[in-house]
XYZ file of C-alpha atoms in Angstrom:
623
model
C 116.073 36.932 45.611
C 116.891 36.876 50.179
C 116.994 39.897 51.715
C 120.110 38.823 53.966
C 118.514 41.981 56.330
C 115.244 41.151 56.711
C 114.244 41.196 60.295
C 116.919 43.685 61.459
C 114.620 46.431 61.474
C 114.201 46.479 65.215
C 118.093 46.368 65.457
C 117.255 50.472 65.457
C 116.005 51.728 68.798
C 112.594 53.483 69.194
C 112.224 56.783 70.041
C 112.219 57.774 73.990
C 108.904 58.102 75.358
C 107.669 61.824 76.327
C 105.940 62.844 79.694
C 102.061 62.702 80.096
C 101.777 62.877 83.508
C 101.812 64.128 86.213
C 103.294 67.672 85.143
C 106.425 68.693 86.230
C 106.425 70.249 89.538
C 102.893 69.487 90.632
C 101.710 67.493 93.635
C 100.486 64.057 93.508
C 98.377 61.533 95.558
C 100.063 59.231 97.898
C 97.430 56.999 97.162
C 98.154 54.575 94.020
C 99.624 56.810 92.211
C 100.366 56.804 88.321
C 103.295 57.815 86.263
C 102.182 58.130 82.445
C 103.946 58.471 79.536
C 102.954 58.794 75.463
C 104.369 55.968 73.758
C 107.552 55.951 72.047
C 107.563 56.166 67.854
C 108.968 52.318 67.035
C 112.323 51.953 64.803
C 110.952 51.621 61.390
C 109.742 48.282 60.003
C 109.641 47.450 63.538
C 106.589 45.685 64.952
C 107.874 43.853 67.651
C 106.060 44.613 70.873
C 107.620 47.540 72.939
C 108.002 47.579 76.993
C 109.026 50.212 79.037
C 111.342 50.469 82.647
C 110.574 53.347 85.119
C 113.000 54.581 87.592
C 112.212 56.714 90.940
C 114.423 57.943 92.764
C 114.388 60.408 95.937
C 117.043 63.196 94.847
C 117.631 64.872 91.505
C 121.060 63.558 91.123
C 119.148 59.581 90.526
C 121.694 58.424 93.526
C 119.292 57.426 95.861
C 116.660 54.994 94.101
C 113.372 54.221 96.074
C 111.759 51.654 92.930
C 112.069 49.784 89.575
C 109.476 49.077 87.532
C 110.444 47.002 84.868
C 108.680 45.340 81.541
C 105.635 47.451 81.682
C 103.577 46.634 78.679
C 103.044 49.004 76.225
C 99.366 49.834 75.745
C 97.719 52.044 73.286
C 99.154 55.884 72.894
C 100.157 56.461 76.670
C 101.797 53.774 78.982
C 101.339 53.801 82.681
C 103.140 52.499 86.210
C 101.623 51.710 89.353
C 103.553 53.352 91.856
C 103.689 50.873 94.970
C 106.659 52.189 96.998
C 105.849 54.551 100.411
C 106.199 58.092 99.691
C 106.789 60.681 102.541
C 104.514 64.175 102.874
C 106.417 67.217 101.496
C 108.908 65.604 99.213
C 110.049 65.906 95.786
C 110.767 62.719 93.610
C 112.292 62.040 90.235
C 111.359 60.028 87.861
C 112.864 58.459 84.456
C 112.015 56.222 81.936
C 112.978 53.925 78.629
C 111.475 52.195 76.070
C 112.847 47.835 74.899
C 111.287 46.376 71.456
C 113.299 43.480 72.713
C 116.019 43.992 70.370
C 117.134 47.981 71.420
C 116.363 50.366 73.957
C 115.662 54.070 73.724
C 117.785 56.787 75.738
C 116.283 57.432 78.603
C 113.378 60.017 79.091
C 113.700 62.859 82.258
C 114.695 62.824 85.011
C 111.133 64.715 85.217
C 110.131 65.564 88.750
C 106.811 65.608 91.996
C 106.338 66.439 95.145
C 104.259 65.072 97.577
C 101.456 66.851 99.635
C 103.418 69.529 101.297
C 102.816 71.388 104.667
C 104.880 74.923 104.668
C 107.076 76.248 107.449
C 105.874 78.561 109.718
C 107.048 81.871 109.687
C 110.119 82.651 111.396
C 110.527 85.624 114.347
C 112.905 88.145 114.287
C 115.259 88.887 117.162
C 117.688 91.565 116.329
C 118.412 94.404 115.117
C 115.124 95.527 117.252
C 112.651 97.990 115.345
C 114.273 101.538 114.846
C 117.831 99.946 116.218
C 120.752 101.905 114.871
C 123.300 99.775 113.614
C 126.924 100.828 112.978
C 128.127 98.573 110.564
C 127.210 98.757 106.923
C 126.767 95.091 106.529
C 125.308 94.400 109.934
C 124.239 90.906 110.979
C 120.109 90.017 111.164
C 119.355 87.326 113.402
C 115.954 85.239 113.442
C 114.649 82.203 115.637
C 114.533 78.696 113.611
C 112.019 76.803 112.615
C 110.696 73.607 111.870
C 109.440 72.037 108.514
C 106.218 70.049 109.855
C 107.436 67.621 107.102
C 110.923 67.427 108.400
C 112.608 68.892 105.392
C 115.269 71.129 105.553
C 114.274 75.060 105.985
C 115.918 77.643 103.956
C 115.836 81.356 105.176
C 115.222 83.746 102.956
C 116.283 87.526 103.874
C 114.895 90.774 102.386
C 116.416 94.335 103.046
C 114.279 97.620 101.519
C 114.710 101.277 101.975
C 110.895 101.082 100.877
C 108.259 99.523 103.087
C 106.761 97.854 100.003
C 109.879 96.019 99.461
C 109.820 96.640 95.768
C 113.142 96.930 94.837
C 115.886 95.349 97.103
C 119.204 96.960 98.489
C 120.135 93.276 99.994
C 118.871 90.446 99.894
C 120.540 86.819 100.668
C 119.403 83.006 101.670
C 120.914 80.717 104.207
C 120.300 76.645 105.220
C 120.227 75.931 108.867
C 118.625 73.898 111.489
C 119.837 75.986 114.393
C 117.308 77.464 116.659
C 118.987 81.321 116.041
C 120.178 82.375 112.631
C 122.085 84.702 111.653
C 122.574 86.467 108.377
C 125.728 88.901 107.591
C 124.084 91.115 104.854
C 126.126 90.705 102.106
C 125.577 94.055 100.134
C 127.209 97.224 101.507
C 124.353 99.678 102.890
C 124.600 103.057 102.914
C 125.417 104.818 105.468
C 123.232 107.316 107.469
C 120.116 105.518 105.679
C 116.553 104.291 106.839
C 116.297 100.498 105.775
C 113.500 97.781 106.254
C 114.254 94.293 106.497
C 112.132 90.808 106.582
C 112.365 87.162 106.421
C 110.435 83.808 105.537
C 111.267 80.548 105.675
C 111.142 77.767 102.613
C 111.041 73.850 102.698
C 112.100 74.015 98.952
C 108.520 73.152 97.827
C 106.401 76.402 99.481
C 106.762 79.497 101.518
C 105.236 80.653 104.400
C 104.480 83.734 105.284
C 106.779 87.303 105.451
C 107.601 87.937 108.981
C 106.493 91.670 110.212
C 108.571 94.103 108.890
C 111.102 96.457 110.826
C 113.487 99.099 110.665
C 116.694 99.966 111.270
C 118.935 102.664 110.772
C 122.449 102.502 109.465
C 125.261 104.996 111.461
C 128.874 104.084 110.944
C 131.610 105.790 112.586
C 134.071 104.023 110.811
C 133.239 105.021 107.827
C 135.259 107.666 107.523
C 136.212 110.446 104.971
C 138.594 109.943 101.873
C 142.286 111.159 102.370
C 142.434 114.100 100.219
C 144.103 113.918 96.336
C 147.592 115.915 96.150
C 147.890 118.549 93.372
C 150.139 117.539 90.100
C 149.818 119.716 87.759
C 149.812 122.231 86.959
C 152.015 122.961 90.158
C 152.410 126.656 92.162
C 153.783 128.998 90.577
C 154.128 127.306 87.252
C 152.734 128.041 83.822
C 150.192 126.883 81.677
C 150.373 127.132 77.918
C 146.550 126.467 77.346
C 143.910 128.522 77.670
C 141.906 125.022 78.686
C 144.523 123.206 80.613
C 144.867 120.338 81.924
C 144.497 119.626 85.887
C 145.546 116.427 87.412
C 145.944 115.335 91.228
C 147.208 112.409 92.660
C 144.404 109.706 93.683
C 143.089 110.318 96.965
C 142.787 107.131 99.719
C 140.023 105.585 100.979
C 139.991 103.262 103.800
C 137.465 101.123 103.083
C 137.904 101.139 99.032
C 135.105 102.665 97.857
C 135.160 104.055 94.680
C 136.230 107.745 94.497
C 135.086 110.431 92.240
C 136.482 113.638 91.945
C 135.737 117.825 91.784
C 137.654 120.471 90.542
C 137.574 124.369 91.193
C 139.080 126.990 89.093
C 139.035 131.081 90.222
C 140.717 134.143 89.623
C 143.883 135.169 90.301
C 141.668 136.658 94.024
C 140.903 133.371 94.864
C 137.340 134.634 95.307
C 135.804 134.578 91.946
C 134.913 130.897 90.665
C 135.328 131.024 86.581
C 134.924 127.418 86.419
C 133.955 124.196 88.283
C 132.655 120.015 87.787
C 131.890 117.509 89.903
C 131.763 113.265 89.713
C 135.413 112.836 87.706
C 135.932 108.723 87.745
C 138.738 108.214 89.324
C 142.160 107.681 87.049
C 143.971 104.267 87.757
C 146.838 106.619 89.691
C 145.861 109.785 88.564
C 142.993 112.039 87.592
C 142.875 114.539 85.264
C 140.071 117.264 83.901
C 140.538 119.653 81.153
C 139.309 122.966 81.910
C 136.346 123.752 79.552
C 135.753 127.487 80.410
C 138.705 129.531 78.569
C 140.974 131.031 80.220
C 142.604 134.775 79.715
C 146.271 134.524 78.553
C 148.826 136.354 80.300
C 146.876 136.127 83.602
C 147.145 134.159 87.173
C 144.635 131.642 88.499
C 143.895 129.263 91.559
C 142.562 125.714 91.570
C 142.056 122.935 93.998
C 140.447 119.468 94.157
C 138.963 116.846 96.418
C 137.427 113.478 96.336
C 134.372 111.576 97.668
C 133.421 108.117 98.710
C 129.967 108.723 97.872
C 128.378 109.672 101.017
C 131.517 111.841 102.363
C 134.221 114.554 101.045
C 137.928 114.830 101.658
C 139.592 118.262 102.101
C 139.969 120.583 99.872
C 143.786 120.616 98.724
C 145.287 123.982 99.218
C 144.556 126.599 96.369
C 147.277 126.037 93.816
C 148.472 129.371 91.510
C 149.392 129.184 88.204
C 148.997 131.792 85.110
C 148.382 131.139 81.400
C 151.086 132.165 79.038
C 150.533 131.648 75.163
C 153.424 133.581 74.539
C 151.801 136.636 73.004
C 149.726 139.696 74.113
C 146.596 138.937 74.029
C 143.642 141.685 74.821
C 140.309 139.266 75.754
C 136.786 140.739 75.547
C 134.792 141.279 77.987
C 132.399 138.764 78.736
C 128.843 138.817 76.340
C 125.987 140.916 79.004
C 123.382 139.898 80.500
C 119.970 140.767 80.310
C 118.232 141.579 84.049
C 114.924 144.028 83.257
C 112.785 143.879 81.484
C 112.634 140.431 81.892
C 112.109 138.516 78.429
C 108.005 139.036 77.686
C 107.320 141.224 80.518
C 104.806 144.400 80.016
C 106.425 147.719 80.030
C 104.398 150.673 81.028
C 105.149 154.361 80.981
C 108.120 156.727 80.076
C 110.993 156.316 80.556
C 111.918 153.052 80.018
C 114.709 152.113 81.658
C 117.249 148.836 80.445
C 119.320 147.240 82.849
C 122.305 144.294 82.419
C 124.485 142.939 84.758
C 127.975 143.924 84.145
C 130.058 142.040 81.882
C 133.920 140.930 83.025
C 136.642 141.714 81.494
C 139.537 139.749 82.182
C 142.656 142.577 81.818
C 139.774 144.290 84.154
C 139.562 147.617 81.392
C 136.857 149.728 81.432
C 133.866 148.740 80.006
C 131.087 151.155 78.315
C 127.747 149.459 76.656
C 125.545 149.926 73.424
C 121.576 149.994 74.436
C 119.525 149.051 71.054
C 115.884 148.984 70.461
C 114.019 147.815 67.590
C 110.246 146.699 66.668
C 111.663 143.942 64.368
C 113.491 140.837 66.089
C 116.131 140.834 63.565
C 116.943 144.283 64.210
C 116.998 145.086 60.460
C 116.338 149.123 61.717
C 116.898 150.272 65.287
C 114.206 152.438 66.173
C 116.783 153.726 69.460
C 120.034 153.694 71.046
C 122.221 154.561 73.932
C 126.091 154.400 72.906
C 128.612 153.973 75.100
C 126.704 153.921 78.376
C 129.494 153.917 81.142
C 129.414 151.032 83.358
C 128.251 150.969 86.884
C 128.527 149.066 90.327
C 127.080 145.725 89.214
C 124.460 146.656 87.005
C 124.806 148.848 84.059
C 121.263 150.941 82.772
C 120.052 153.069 80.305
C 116.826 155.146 80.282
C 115.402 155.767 76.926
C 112.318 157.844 76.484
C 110.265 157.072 73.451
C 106.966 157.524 71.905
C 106.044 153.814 71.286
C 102.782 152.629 70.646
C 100.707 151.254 72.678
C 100.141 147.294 73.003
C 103.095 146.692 70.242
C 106.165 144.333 70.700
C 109.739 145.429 71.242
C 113.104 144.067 71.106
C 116.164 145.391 72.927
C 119.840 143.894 72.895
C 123.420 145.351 74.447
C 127.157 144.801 73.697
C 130.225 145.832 75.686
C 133.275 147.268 74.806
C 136.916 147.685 76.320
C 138.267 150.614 73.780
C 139.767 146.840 71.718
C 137.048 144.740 71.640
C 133.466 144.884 71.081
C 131.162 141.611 72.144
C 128.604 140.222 70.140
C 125.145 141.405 70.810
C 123.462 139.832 74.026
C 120.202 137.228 73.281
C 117.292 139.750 71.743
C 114.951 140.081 74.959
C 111.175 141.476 74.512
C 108.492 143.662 76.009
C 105.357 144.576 75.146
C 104.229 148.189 75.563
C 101.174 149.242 77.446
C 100.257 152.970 77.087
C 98.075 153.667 80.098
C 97.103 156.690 79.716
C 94.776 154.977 76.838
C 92.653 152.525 78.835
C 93.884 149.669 77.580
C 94.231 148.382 81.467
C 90.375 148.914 81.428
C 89.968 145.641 78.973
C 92.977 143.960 79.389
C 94.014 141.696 82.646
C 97.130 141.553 83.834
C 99.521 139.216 85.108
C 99.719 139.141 88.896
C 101.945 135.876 89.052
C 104.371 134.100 88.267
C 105.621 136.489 86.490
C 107.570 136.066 83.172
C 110.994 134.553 84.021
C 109.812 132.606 86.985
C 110.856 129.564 88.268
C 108.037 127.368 89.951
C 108.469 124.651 92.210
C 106.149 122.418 91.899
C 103.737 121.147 88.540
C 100.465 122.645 89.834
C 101.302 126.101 89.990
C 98.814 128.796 91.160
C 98.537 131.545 88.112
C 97.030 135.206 89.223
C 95.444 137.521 87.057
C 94.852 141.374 87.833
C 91.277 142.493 87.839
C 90.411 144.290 85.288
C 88.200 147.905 85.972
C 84.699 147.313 84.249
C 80.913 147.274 85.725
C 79.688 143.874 84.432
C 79.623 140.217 85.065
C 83.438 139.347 84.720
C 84.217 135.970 84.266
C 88.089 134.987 83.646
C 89.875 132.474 81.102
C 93.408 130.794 81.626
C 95.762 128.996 79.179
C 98.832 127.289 79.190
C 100.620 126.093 76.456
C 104.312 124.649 75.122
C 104.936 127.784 72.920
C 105.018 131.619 73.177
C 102.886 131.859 70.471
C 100.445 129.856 72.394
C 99.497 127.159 70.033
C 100.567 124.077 71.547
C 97.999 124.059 74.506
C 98.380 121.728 77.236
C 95.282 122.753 79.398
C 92.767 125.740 80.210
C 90.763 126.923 83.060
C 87.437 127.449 81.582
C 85.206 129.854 83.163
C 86.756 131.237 86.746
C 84.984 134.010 88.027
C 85.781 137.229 89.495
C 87.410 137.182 92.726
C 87.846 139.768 95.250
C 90.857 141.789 96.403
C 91.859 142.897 93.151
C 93.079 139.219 91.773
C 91.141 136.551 90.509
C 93.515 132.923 90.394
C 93.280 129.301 89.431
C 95.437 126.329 90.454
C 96.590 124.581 87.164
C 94.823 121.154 87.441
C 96.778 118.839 85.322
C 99.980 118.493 86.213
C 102.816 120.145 84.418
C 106.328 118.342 83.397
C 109.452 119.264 85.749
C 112.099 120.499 83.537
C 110.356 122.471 80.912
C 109.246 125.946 79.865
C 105.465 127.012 79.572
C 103.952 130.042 78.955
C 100.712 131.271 80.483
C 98.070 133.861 79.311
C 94.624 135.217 80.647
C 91.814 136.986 79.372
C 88.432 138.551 80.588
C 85.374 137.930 78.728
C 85.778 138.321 75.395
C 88.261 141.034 75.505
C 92.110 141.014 74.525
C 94.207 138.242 76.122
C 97.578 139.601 78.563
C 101.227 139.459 77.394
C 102.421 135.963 77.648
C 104.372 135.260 80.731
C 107.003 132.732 80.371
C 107.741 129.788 83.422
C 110.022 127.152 84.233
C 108.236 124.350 85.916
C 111.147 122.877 88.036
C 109.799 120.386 91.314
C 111.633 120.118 94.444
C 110.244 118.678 98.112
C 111.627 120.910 100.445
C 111.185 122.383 103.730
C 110.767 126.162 104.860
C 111.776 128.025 107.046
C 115.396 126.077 107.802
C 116.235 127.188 110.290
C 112.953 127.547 112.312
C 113.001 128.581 115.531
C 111.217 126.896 118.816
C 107.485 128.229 118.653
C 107.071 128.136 114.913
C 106.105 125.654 112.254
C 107.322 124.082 109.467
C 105.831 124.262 106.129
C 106.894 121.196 103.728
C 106.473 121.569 99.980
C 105.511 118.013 98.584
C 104.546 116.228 95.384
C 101.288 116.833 94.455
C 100.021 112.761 94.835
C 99.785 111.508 98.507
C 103.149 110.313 100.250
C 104.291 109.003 103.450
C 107.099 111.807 105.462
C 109.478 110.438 107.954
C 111.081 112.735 110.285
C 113.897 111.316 112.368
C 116.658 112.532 114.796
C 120.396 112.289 113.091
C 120.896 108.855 115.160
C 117.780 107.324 113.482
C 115.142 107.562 115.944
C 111.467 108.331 114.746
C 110.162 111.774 115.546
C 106.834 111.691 113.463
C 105.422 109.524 110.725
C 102.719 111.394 109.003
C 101.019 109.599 106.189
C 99.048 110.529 103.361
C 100.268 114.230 103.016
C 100.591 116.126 99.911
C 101.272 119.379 98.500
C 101.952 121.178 101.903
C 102.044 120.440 105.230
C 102.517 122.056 108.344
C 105.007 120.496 111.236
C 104.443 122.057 114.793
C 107.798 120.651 115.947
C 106.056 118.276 118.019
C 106.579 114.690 118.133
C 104.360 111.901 117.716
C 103.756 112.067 121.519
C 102.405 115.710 121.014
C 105.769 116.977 122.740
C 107.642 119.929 121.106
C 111.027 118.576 120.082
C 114.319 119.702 121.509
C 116.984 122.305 119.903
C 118.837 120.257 117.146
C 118.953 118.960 113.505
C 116.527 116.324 112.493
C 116.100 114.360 108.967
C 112.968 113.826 106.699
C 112.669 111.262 104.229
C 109.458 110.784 101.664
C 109.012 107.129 101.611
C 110.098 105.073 98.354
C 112.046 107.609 96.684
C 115.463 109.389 97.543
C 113.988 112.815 98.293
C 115.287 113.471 101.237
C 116.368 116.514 103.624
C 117.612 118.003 107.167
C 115.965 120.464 109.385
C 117.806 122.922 111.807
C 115.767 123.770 114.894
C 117.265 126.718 116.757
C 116.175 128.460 120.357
């Protein structure tokens, strides 16, 4: 028996070699250097000795080709060339390579890729806009002086634009190629307007960087970018009538010069034209219309006025004049009057003494009938027996009260609701508020300290709020304990004072030391000694940097509320220029009105900014 195929085994190609060295991207010796590979995997049955080509080349599309290396031998595991051609400093160069058993070659392997020993640019200078410039365009143009790669490669400018001085996150940012001594740089993301912004450069000689340049400022004031056109009103038109008690409003788009995107905000109010029953803001804009549905109901059978405008984001059109229209379902329909509210006691607050007296603000009734109320109190929450009542309590100016004189005892609970009537309808019951009862006239105030502040109900701005307890009356060592917690049963603690002692002028207090969540409800009690804790007082924790008084007048200071960790305030003049930079400030601070020359400032408005955030404000300085 022949085998007819015997010595085609090598017919099959080997395997292309893989890279060894030197790594991809790294930087080589001009002095004999050495391109490696690992040996390709022969064709099987091969054994016929295997050589290997190289390729260089001085560009990464293989056009330009600086040497061949051809019939290297193949020695054991890794193969290597002698490189013998002239390399220049601060240059890449890419390489390729194929493996020959005489009989078939392999595809080739790479292109893979060097540089040479690279020098970096220097840094490059900036010329305009000067430090605290105003510019008026939103995509203003940065110019730079040129520089020049010490290795004669091409410099690439790279541009960074920051309303932080960190330059953490970008508002801009762009690159451009040029061997010009001044460059300039259109930024090519709109800015926006009436904004602080920091911009900086460096250069790049597409192997290494060199350095940022120093940092500067500039602010942006356009003129030209002006306000939307206002919308036009659609429907429903003046005088017509709707035949929803949630209609539909729609306007006709609005125009805006430069294109921005528009959003949109609607305002319903009584038939006055005084009274606002319902309002939103930030409607996208409809392709040629835009439309909102109403989502507070409306009273059939009676008139109402709307309008509408539009923003571009940083400004508003006009108003469109108040449109009437009136809501007919056909039938006669007698509405309720609106559910009331509760205004003291305050939800958790501590009652003390006879009478008590309940107070609501006035419902609304939309056919405007008189209203009369129902006072309830109970010492169960679900009201299951009603321990008192008022009935048909006739409304007064604004607020609405009844005084009911019990005998309730002393450091118990107690719930209290209303509803109104019109002589038709009578409203559900309003949300069950508490108090608890304090009987003074049996010492309990002797044992038991009270809250001083916040009281139940309050709204604090900022997360380290200061909570005040009332000394209590007793000869001995007093020593005071606060808690906070996520519950009004007080369960869910979230942190405590420990030991504070006694303080004079009639209040002892203690600055919460962990910092609270914005946005949430706690509830704060405080005991002395060992004796009884207080009611629980109820808070909303809600932060907000701001500035008081506004206005101030010439001769008084400033006091600005800030975040509790340590931030840098800007305070400029509306056309951008720096007033004061005062670093490192937190909690509050107190402006003198004088500038950072020690000079009072002049009768105007001025702007503040915290640094890397968008908390931001304006103050009004008056004679």
């Amino acid at each position: 028996y022949v085998d007819l195929n015997a010595g085609d085994e090598c017919l099959t190609p080997p395997e292309p070699p893989s890279l060894l060295s030197p790594a991809n991207g790294t930087t080589i010796s001009i002095e004999s250097p050495q391109l490696c590979l690992i040996n390709s995997t022969p064709a099987p049955g091969c054994i016929d000795p295997q050589v290997y080509t190289f390729e260089l080349y001085a560009d990464e599309s293989l056009s330009d080709l600086v040497a061949t290396y051809n019939d290297i031998p193949e020695e054991t595991e890794t193969t290597c060339a002698n490189v013998t051609a002239s390399f220049q400093s601060g240059r890449f160069y890419f390489w390729r390579v194929k493996c020959s058993n005489g009989s078939a070659e392999s595809d080739w392997s790479g292109p893979f890729y060097f540089h040479t020993p690279n020098i970096v640019p220097p840094t490059p200078g900036l010329i305009s806009p000067d430090d605290e410039d105003t510019v008026t365009s939103l995509t203003p143009t940065l110019s730079i002086t040129g520089v020049n790669d010490p290795d004669g490669t091409n410099v690439t400018y790279e541009f960074e634009i920051s309303i932080s001085p960190d330059f953490l996150s970008l508002s801009s940012a762009g690159q451009i190629e040029d061997t010009i001594s001044i460059i300039n740089w259109v930024v090519s993301d709109q800015l926006t307007n009436n904004s602080l912004y920091y911009w900086r450069v460096r250069a790049s000689d597409g192997i290494g960087y060199s350095q940022y340049s120093v940092s500067r400022t500039f602010y942006v004031e356009s003129s030209s970018q002006n306000a939307p056109q206002a919308p036009q009103i659609h429907s429903p038109s003046d005088g017509s009538t709707a035949n929803s008690q949630n209609p539909l409003l729609t306007v006709i788009n609005g125009v805006d010069n430069e294109g921005d995107p528009l959003t949109y905000d609607f305002q319903v109010f009584d038939q006055s034209g005084v009274t606002q029953v319902a309002i939103v803001f930030g409607i996208s804009e409809g392709t040629t219309t835009t439309e909102w549905t109403v989502t507070t109901q409306l009273a059939d059978g009676l008139s109402y006025q709307w309008r509408a405008r539009c923003s571009d984001g940083i400004y508003y059109s006009n108003w469109t004049p108040m449109t009437e229209f009136s809501v007919d379902l056909g039938v006669i329909i007698n509405n309720p009057p609106t559910i009331p509210n509760h205004v003291s006691p305050s939800n958790g607050e501590t009652v003390t003494g006879m009478p008590i007296t309940l107070t609501i603000e006035n419902s609304v009734d939309p056919e405007n009938d008189i209203i009369t109320y129902d006072f309830f109190i109970s010492d169960d929450p679900s009201f299951s027996q009603d321990i008192a009542s008022m009935l048909d309590v006739t409304e007064t100016a604004f607020e609405t009260s009844a005084e009911i004189n019990l005998n309730l005892a002393d450091g118990e609970r107690y719930y209290w609701h209303v509803r109104a009537k019109d002589g038709e309808n009578v409203t559900e019951f309003s949300s069950a508020a508490f108090f608890d009862y304090v009987d003074l006239a049996a010492n309990q105030d002797d044992y038991t300290a009270g809250i001083s502040g916040p009281f139940s109900g309050s709204t604090i701005l900022t997360t380290t709020p200061t909570l005040a307890a009332s000394n209590i009356n007793i000869v001995e060592t007093k020593n005071y304990y606060f808690e906070v917690a996520t519950d009004t049963f007080m369960y869910n603690i979230v942190t405590f004072s420990g030991s504070v002692p006694e303080q004079e002028n009639g209040k002892t207090t203690w600055q919460v030391e962990e910092e609270l969540e914005s946005g949430q409800n706690y509830y704060w009690r405080v005991k002395v000694n060992d004796y009884p804790y207080s009611p629980v007082a109820k808070i909303y924790i809600q932060f907000a940097a701001y500035a008081h008084p506004n206005p101030v007048h010439l001769g008084e200071n400033v006091t600005f509320v800030l975040p509790p960790e340590e931030v840098d305030l800007f305070i400029q003049t509306v056309s951008g220029e720096t007033v004061l930079i005062q670093e490192n400030v937190s909690n509050e601070w107190v402006w003198n009105l004088n500038n950072s020359a020690g000079s009072q400032v002049s009768v105007g408005v001025y702007l503040w900014y915290i640094a890397n955030s968008n908390v931001h404000g304006k103050i009004i300085v008056k004679p």
